[in-house]
Amino acid sequence: MQAPARPPDATRTRQNVNGSLPWVALGSYRAHLMDGRMNSRKSGYSGLQISLHWMIAALVLFQLLFGENMTIYVDAAADRRQLSSYGQTMGPAHYWVGLAILLLVFVRLAVRLFIGAPKPQSTMPKWMAFASRTTHALFYGLLVAAPVSGLLAFYVWSWMGDVHTWAKPVFIVLICIHAGAALFHHFILKDAVLRRMLVPARDPVG
């Protein structure tokens, strides 16, 4: 007695399902990422994003306070002058901290791409939201341009050092605008703009 034959479409159905599994998984993963980005935009920044923000801020502050040591270090090397142990430490420190900033900025941009960022406050005027986006874009551009111009000055074109020195006053202006706006939101408008960069949101991915 022969076994009952398998329905003719069962094999094709199983093959189609198995063959589509990678695409189903990829689609599910993309949907998960998009859902995470939507959740993040609804509430605030993740703990990772906040940590990256303040690490970069601390490193930039270090560069602003001690960056002149790199100029002293390079000039001493050109003149073959002996530096103190402090100068021998702080000169290279400027170099390595600049590389760390560049790396962390790319990490932060990647995290922002996959997690997203919170939307502006609903009560924020359009001009204020535009100013916020513009300031952030300038910050990101400068955080990349400053280390890159420093590396070019060190290895390729010495005249890029003149370009690199402009990063300090521009950083100071942007920091004053950024910090002033954050304090204005917190104490005058009394919204959550500053708080969401201090306290991680509960629901964003990452």
PDB file of C-alpha atoms in Angstrom:
ATOM      1  CA  MET A   1       0.000   0.000   0.000  1.00  0.00           C
ATOM      2  CA  GLN A   2       1.539   3.212  -1.108  1.00  0.00           C
ATOM      3  CA  ALA A   3       1.916   6.238   1.171  1.00  0.00           C
ATOM      4  CA  PRO A   4      -0.325   9.129   0.283  1.00  0.00           C
ATOM      5  CA  ALA A   5       1.343  11.561  -2.061  1.00  0.00           C
ATOM      6  CA  ARG A   6       2.351  14.982  -0.665  1.00  0.00           C
ATOM      7  CA  PRO A   7       0.231  17.777  -2.114  1.00  0.00           C
ATOM      8  CA  PRO A   8       2.063  19.173  -5.133  1.00  0.00           C
ATOM      9  CA  ASP A   9       2.296  22.728  -3.767  1.00  0.00           C
ATOM     10  CA  ALA A  10       3.583  21.816  -0.277  1.00  0.00           C
ATOM     11  CA  THR A  11       7.238  21.492  -1.352  1.00  0.00           C
ATOM     12  CA  ARG A  12       7.136  24.764  -3.249  1.00  0.00           C
ATOM     13  CA  THR A  13       5.498  26.474  -0.307  1.00  0.00           C
ATOM     14  CA  ARG A  14       8.217  25.283   2.093  1.00  0.00           C
ATOM     15  CA  GLN A  15      10.970  26.259  -0.346  1.00  0.00           C
ATOM     16  CA  ASN A  16       9.472  29.702  -0.777  1.00  0.00           C
ATOM     17  CA  VAL A  17       9.261  30.229   2.965  1.00  0.00           C
ATOM     18  CA  ASN A  18      12.811  28.998   3.584  1.00  0.00           C
ATOM     19  CA  GLY A  19      14.165  31.017   0.687  1.00  0.00           C
ATOM     20  CA  SER A  20      12.513  34.170   1.947  1.00  0.00           C
ATOM     21  CA  LEU A  21      13.710  33.850   5.548  1.00  0.00           C
ATOM     22  CA  PRO A  22      16.769  36.129   5.105  1.00  0.00           C
ATOM     23  CA  TRP A  23      14.612  38.818   3.539  1.00  0.00           C
ATOM     24  CA  VAL A  24      11.987  38.429   6.251  1.00  0.00           C
ATOM     25  CA  ALA A  25      14.696  38.749   8.907  1.00  0.00           C
ATOM     26  CA  LEU A  26      16.184  41.806   7.202  1.00  0.00           C
ATOM     27  CA  GLY A  27      12.786  43.436   6.902  1.00  0.00           C
ATOM     28  CA  SER A  28      12.044  42.703  10.542  1.00  0.00           C
ATOM     29  CA  TYR A  29      15.394  44.185  11.596  1.00  0.00           C
ATOM     30  CA  ARG A  30      14.824  47.342   9.563  1.00  0.00           C
ATOM     31  CA  ALA A  31      11.343  47.683  11.019  1.00  0.00           C
ATOM     32  CA  HIS A  32      12.820  47.274  14.500  1.00  0.00           C
ATOM     33  CA  LEU A  33      15.350  50.030  13.827  1.00  0.00           C
ATOM     34  CA  MET A  34      12.726  52.369  12.430  1.00  0.00           C
ATOM     35  CA  ASP A  35      10.462  51.674  15.391  1.00  0.00           C
ATOM     36  CA  GLY A  36      13.360  52.437  17.708  1.00  0.00           C
ATOM     37  CA  ARG A  37      14.054  55.685  15.914  1.00  0.00           C
ATOM     38  CA  MET A  38      10.402  56.701  16.193  1.00  0.00           C
ATOM     39  CA  ASN A  39      10.358  55.917  19.895  1.00  0.00           C
ATOM     40  CA  SER A  40      13.552  57.863  20.408  1.00  0.00           C
ATOM     41  CA  ARG A  41      12.180  60.870  18.592  1.00  0.00           C
ATOM     42  CA  LYS A  42       9.095  60.787  20.761  1.00  0.00           C
ATOM     43  CA  SER A  43      10.896  60.936  24.094  1.00  0.00           C
ATOM     44  CA  GLY A  44      14.560  61.882  24.291  1.00  0.00           C
ATOM     45  CA  TYR A  45      18.143  60.760  24.018  1.00  0.00           C
ATOM     46  CA  SER A  46      19.475  57.374  25.044  1.00  0.00           C
ATOM     47  CA  GLY A  47      22.099  56.896  27.730  1.00  0.00           C
ATOM     48  CA  LEU A  48      24.680  56.190  25.014  1.00  0.00           C
ATOM     49  CA  GLN A  49      23.901  59.431  23.193  1.00  0.00           C
ATOM     50  CA  ILE A  50      24.107  61.449  26.402  1.00  0.00           C
ATOM     51  CA  SER A  51      27.422  59.830  27.339  1.00  0.00           C
ATOM     52  CA  LEU A  52      28.884  60.583  23.915  1.00  0.00           C
ATOM     53  CA  HIS A  53      27.692  64.190  24.128  1.00  0.00           C
ATOM     54  CA  TRP A  54      29.386  64.875  27.454  1.00  0.00           C
ATOM     55  CA  MET A  55      32.558  62.947  26.615  1.00  0.00           C
ATOM     56  CA  ILE A  56      33.010  65.019  23.471  1.00  0.00           C
ATOM     57  CA  ALA A  57      32.205  68.212  25.402  1.00  0.00           C
ATOM     58  CA  ALA A  58      34.853  67.391  28.040  1.00  0.00           C
ATOM     59  CA  LEU A  59      37.483  66.635  25.384  1.00  0.00           C
ATOM     60  CA  VAL A  60      36.708  69.844  23.490  1.00  0.00           C
ATOM     61  CA  LEU A  61      37.057  71.806  26.735  1.00  0.00           C
ATOM     62  CA  PHE A  62      40.447  70.169  27.284  1.00  0.00           C
ATOM     63  CA  GLN A  63      41.545  71.231  23.806  1.00  0.00           C
ATOM     64  CA  LEU A  64      40.393  74.798  24.343  1.00  0.00           C
ATOM     65  CA  LEU A  65      42.246  75.085  27.648  1.00  0.00           C
ATOM     66  CA  PHE A  66      45.476  73.304  26.743  1.00  0.00           C
ATOM     67  CA  GLY A  67      45.624  73.433  22.955  1.00  0.00           C
ATOM     68  CA  GLU A  68      48.385  76.055  22.872  1.00  0.00           C
ATOM     69  CA  ASN A  69      50.790  73.428  24.164  1.00  0.00           C
ATOM     70  CA  MET A  70      50.738  71.774  20.753  1.00  0.00           C
ATOM     71  CA  THR A  71      52.028  74.969  19.125  1.00  0.00           C
ATOM     72  CA  ILE A  72      54.797  75.183  21.714  1.00  0.00           C
ATOM     73  CA  TYR A  73      55.619  71.520  21.135  1.00  0.00           C
ATOM     74  CA  VAL A  74      55.840  71.892  17.334  1.00  0.00           C
ATOM     75  CA  ASP A  75      57.909  75.107  17.549  1.00  0.00           C
ATOM     76  CA  ALA A  76      60.301  73.515  20.033  1.00  0.00           C
ATOM     77  CA  ALA A  77      60.732  70.492  17.780  1.00  0.00           C
ATOM     78  CA  ALA A  78      61.466  72.753  14.795  1.00  0.00           C
ATOM     79  CA  ASP A  79      64.026  74.764  16.810  1.00  0.00           C
ATOM     80  CA  ARG A  80      65.391  71.637  18.514  1.00  0.00           C
ATOM     81  CA  ARG A  81      64.699  73.106  21.917  1.00  0.00           C
ATOM     82  CA  GLN A  82      64.258  70.979  24.996  1.00  0.00           C
ATOM     83  CA  LEU A  83      60.801  71.034  26.560  1.00  0.00           C
ATOM     84  CA  SER A  84      59.804  70.436  30.140  1.00  0.00           C
ATOM     85  CA  SER A  85      58.131  67.160  31.019  1.00  0.00           C
ATOM     86  CA  TYR A  86      54.822  69.052  31.112  1.00  0.00           C
ATOM     87  CA  GLY A  87      55.305  70.309  27.556  1.00  0.00           C
ATOM     88  CA  GLN A  88      56.393  66.885  26.357  1.00  0.00           C
ATOM     89  CA  THR A  89      53.181  65.446  27.768  1.00  0.00           C
ATOM     90  CA  MET A  90      50.638  68.105  26.848  1.00  0.00           C
ATOM     91  CA  GLY A  91      51.796  68.549  23.253  1.00  0.00           C
ATOM     92  CA  PRO A  92      51.133  64.953  22.196  1.00  0.00           C
ATOM     93  CA  ALA A  93      48.018  64.946  24.395  1.00  0.00           C
ATOM     94  CA  HIS A  94      46.482  67.552  22.084  1.00  0.00           C
ATOM     95  CA  TYR A  95      47.142  65.236  19.145  1.00  0.00           C
ATOM     96  CA  TRP A  96      45.584  62.147  20.736  1.00  0.00           C
ATOM     97  CA  VAL A  97      42.617  63.978  22.217  1.00  0.00           C
ATOM     98  CA  GLY A  98      41.883  65.410  18.774  1.00  0.00           C
ATOM     99  CA  LEU A  99      41.849  61.910  17.297  1.00  0.00           C
ATOM    100  CA  ALA A 100      39.566  60.743  20.114  1.00  0.00           C
ATOM    101  CA  ILE A 101      37.139  63.578  19.365  1.00  0.00           C
ATOM    102  CA  LEU A 102      37.083  62.687  15.673  1.00  0.00           C
ATOM    103  CA  LEU A 103      36.393  59.030  16.439  1.00  0.00           C
ATOM    104  CA  LEU A 104      33.655  59.794  18.979  1.00  0.00           C
ATOM    105  CA  VAL A 105      31.965  62.207  16.579  1.00  0.00           C
ATOM    106  CA  PHE A 106      31.709  59.482  13.930  1.00  0.00           C
ATOM    107  CA  VAL A 107      30.368  57.084  16.561  1.00  0.00           C
ATOM    108  CA  ARG A 108      27.810  59.659  17.624  1.00  0.00           C
ATOM    109  CA  LEU A 109      26.727  60.266  14.039  1.00  0.00           C
ATOM    110  CA  ALA A 110      26.328  56.514  13.501  1.00  0.00           C
ATOM    111  CA  VAL A 111      24.271  56.182  16.684  1.00  0.00           C
ATOM    112  CA  ARG A 112      22.128  59.127  15.622  1.00  0.00           C
ATOM    113  CA  LEU A 113      21.572  57.475  12.238  1.00  0.00           C
ATOM    114  CA  PHE A 114      20.290  54.229  13.764  1.00  0.00           C
ATOM    115  CA  ILE A 115      18.580  55.538  16.905  1.00  0.00           C
ATOM    116  CA  GLY A 116      17.468  58.960  15.745  1.00  0.00           C
ATOM    117  CA  ALA A 117      17.045  62.111  17.793  1.00  0.00           C
ATOM    118  CA  PRO A 118      14.092  63.655  19.622  1.00  0.00           C
ATOM    119  CA  LYS A 119      11.924  66.121  17.797  1.00  0.00           C
ATOM    120  CA  PRO A 120      12.019  69.794  18.804  1.00  0.00           C
ATOM    121  CA  GLN A 121       9.623  70.805  21.554  1.00  0.00           C
ATOM    122  CA  SER A 122       6.116  71.240  20.167  1.00  0.00           C
ATOM    123  CA  THR A 123       5.931  74.722  21.684  1.00  0.00           C
ATOM    124  CA  MET A 124       9.211  75.831  20.044  1.00  0.00           C
ATOM    125  CA  PRO A 125       8.810  78.457  17.303  1.00  0.00           C
ATOM    126  CA  LYS A 126       9.946  77.462  13.837  1.00  0.00           C
ATOM    127  CA  TRP A 127      12.780  79.993  13.789  1.00  0.00           C
ATOM    128  CA  MET A 128      14.091  78.592  17.077  1.00  0.00           C
ATOM    129  CA  ALA A 129      13.973  75.021  15.778  1.00  0.00           C
ATOM    130  CA  PHE A 130      15.822  76.149  12.638  1.00  0.00           C
ATOM    131  CA  ALA A 131      18.457  77.924  14.739  1.00  0.00           C
ATOM    132  CA  SER A 132      18.900  74.765  16.818  1.00  0.00           C
ATOM    133  CA  ARG A 133      19.395  72.573  13.737  1.00  0.00           C
ATOM    134  CA  THR A 134      21.824  75.086  12.234  1.00  0.00           C
ATOM    135  CA  THR A 135      23.887  75.276  15.431  1.00  0.00           C
ATOM    136  CA  HIS A 136      24.075  71.485  15.682  1.00  0.00           C
ATOM    137  CA  ALA A 137      25.126  71.213  12.024  1.00  0.00           C
ATOM    138  CA  LEU A 138      27.880  73.781  12.595  1.00  0.00           C
ATOM    139  CA  PHE A 139      29.022  71.899  15.683  1.00  0.00           C
ATOM    140  CA  TYR A 140      29.269  68.604  13.823  1.00  0.00           C
ATOM    141  CA  GLY A 141      31.090  70.252  10.938  1.00  0.00           C
ATOM    142  CA  LEU A 142      33.583  71.938  13.248  1.00  0.00           C
ATOM    143  CA  LEU A 143      34.114  68.780  15.321  1.00  0.00           C
ATOM    144  CA  VAL A 144      35.258  67.064  12.129  1.00  0.00           C
ATOM    145  CA  ALA A 145      37.039  70.010  10.507  1.00  0.00           C
ATOM    146  CA  ALA A 146      39.169  70.923  13.536  1.00  0.00           C
ATOM    147  CA  PRO A 147      40.913  67.523  13.955  1.00  0.00           C
ATOM    148  CA  VAL A 148      41.231  67.000  10.202  1.00  0.00           C
ATOM    149  CA  SER A 149      42.798  70.447   9.659  1.00  0.00           C
ATOM    150  CA  GLY A 150      45.172  69.763  12.555  1.00  0.00           C
ATOM    151  CA  LEU A 151      46.262  66.461  11.017  1.00  0.00           C
ATOM    152  CA  LEU A 152      46.753  68.094   7.624  1.00  0.00           C
ATOM    153  CA  ALA A 153      48.853  70.828   9.220  1.00  0.00           C
ATOM    154  CA  PHE A 154      50.969  68.273  11.076  1.00  0.00           C
ATOM    155  CA  TYR A 155      51.569  65.871   8.186  1.00  0.00           C
ATOM    156  CA  VAL A 156      50.885  67.615   4.877  1.00  0.00           C
ATOM    157  CA  TRP A 157      50.491  71.386   4.681  1.00  0.00           C
ATOM    158  CA  SER A 158      51.844  73.541   7.476  1.00  0.00           C
ATOM    159  CA  TRP A 159      49.666  76.464   6.357  1.00  0.00           C
ATOM    160  CA  MET A 160      46.613  74.477   7.486  1.00  0.00           C
ATOM    161  CA  GLY A 161      47.752  75.343  10.990  1.00  0.00           C
ATOM    162  CA  ASP A 162      46.434  78.874  10.410  1.00  0.00           C
ATOM    163  CA  VAL A 163      43.060  77.385   9.467  1.00  0.00           C
ATOM    164  CA  HIS A 164      43.184  75.095  12.481  1.00  0.00           C
ATOM    165  CA  THR A 165      43.687  78.000  14.898  1.00  0.00           C
ATOM    166  CA  TRP A 166      40.352  79.482  13.827  1.00  0.00           C
ATOM    167  CA  ALA A 167      38.589  76.503  15.368  1.00  0.00           C
ATOM    168  CA  LYS A 168      39.134  77.841  18.896  1.00  0.00           C
ATOM    169  CA  PRO A 169      37.266  81.189  18.596  1.00  0.00           C
ATOM    170  CA  VAL A 170      34.509  79.585  16.518  1.00  0.00           C
ATOM    171  CA  PHE A 171      34.107  76.840  19.129  1.00  0.00           C
ATOM    172  CA  ILE A 172      33.870  79.432  21.900  1.00  0.00           C
ATOM    173  CA  VAL A 173      31.135  81.343  20.052  1.00  0.00           C
ATOM    174  CA  LEU A 174      29.135  78.171  19.311  1.00  0.00           C
ATOM    175  CA  ILE A 175      29.500  76.909  22.893  1.00  0.00           C
ATOM    176  CA  CYS A 176      28.247  80.222  24.277  1.00  0.00           C
ATOM    177  CA  ILE A 177      25.243  80.136  21.941  1.00  0.00           C
ATOM    178  CA  HIS A 178      24.550  76.473  22.686  1.00  0.00           C
ATOM    179  CA  ALA A 179      24.889  76.768  26.469  1.00  0.00           C
ATOM    180  CA  GLY A 180      22.968  80.038  26.556  1.00  0.00           C
ATOM    181  CA  ALA A 181      20.108  78.515  24.571  1.00  0.00           C
ATOM    182  CA  ALA A 182      20.009  75.464  26.864  1.00  0.00           C
ATOM    183  CA  LEU A 183      19.818  77.681  29.973  1.00  0.00           C
ATOM    184  CA  PHE A 184      17.176  79.859  28.315  1.00  0.00           C
ATOM    185  CA  HIS A 185      15.043  76.792  27.636  1.00  0.00           C
ATOM    186  CA  HIS A 186      15.490  75.515  31.175  1.00  0.00           C
ATOM    187  CA  PHE A 187      14.981  78.677  33.221  1.00  0.00           C
ATOM    188  CA  ILE A 188      12.846  80.906  30.974  1.00  0.00           C
ATOM    189  CA  LEU A 189      10.803  78.595  28.768  1.00  0.00           C
ATOM    190  CA  LYS A 190      10.899  75.833  31.413  1.00  0.00           C
ATOM    191  CA  ASP A 191      10.766  73.002  28.891  1.00  0.00           C
ATOM    192  CA  ALA A 192      12.648  69.687  28.761  1.00  0.00           C
ATOM    193  CA  VAL A 193      15.373  70.583  26.241  1.00  0.00           C
ATOM    194  CA  LEU A 194      18.195  70.620  28.803  1.00  0.00           C
ATOM    195  CA  ARG A 195      16.787  67.797  30.910  1.00  0.00           C
ATOM    196  CA  ARG A 196      16.702  65.324  28.042  1.00  0.00           C
ATOM    197  CA  MET A 197      20.480  65.726  27.600  1.00  0.00           C
ATOM    198  CA  LEU A 198      20.952  64.982  31.315  1.00  0.00           C
ATOM    199  CA  VAL A 199      18.453  62.174  31.942  1.00  0.00           C
ATOM    200  CA  PRO A 200      18.191  59.204  29.526  1.00  0.00           C
ATOM    201  CA  ALA A 201      14.788  58.545  28.021  1.00  0.00           C
ATOM    202  CA  ARG A 202      13.065  55.376  29.187  1.00  0.00           C
ATOM    203  CA  ASP A 203      12.031  53.968  25.831  1.00  0.00           C
ATOM    204  CA  PRO A 204      14.616  54.686  23.094  1.00  0.00           C
ATOM    205  CA  VAL A 205      16.635  51.838  21.631  1.00  0.00           C
ATOM    206  CA  GLY A 206      20.294  51.834  22.712  1.00  0.00           C
TER     207      GLY A 206
END
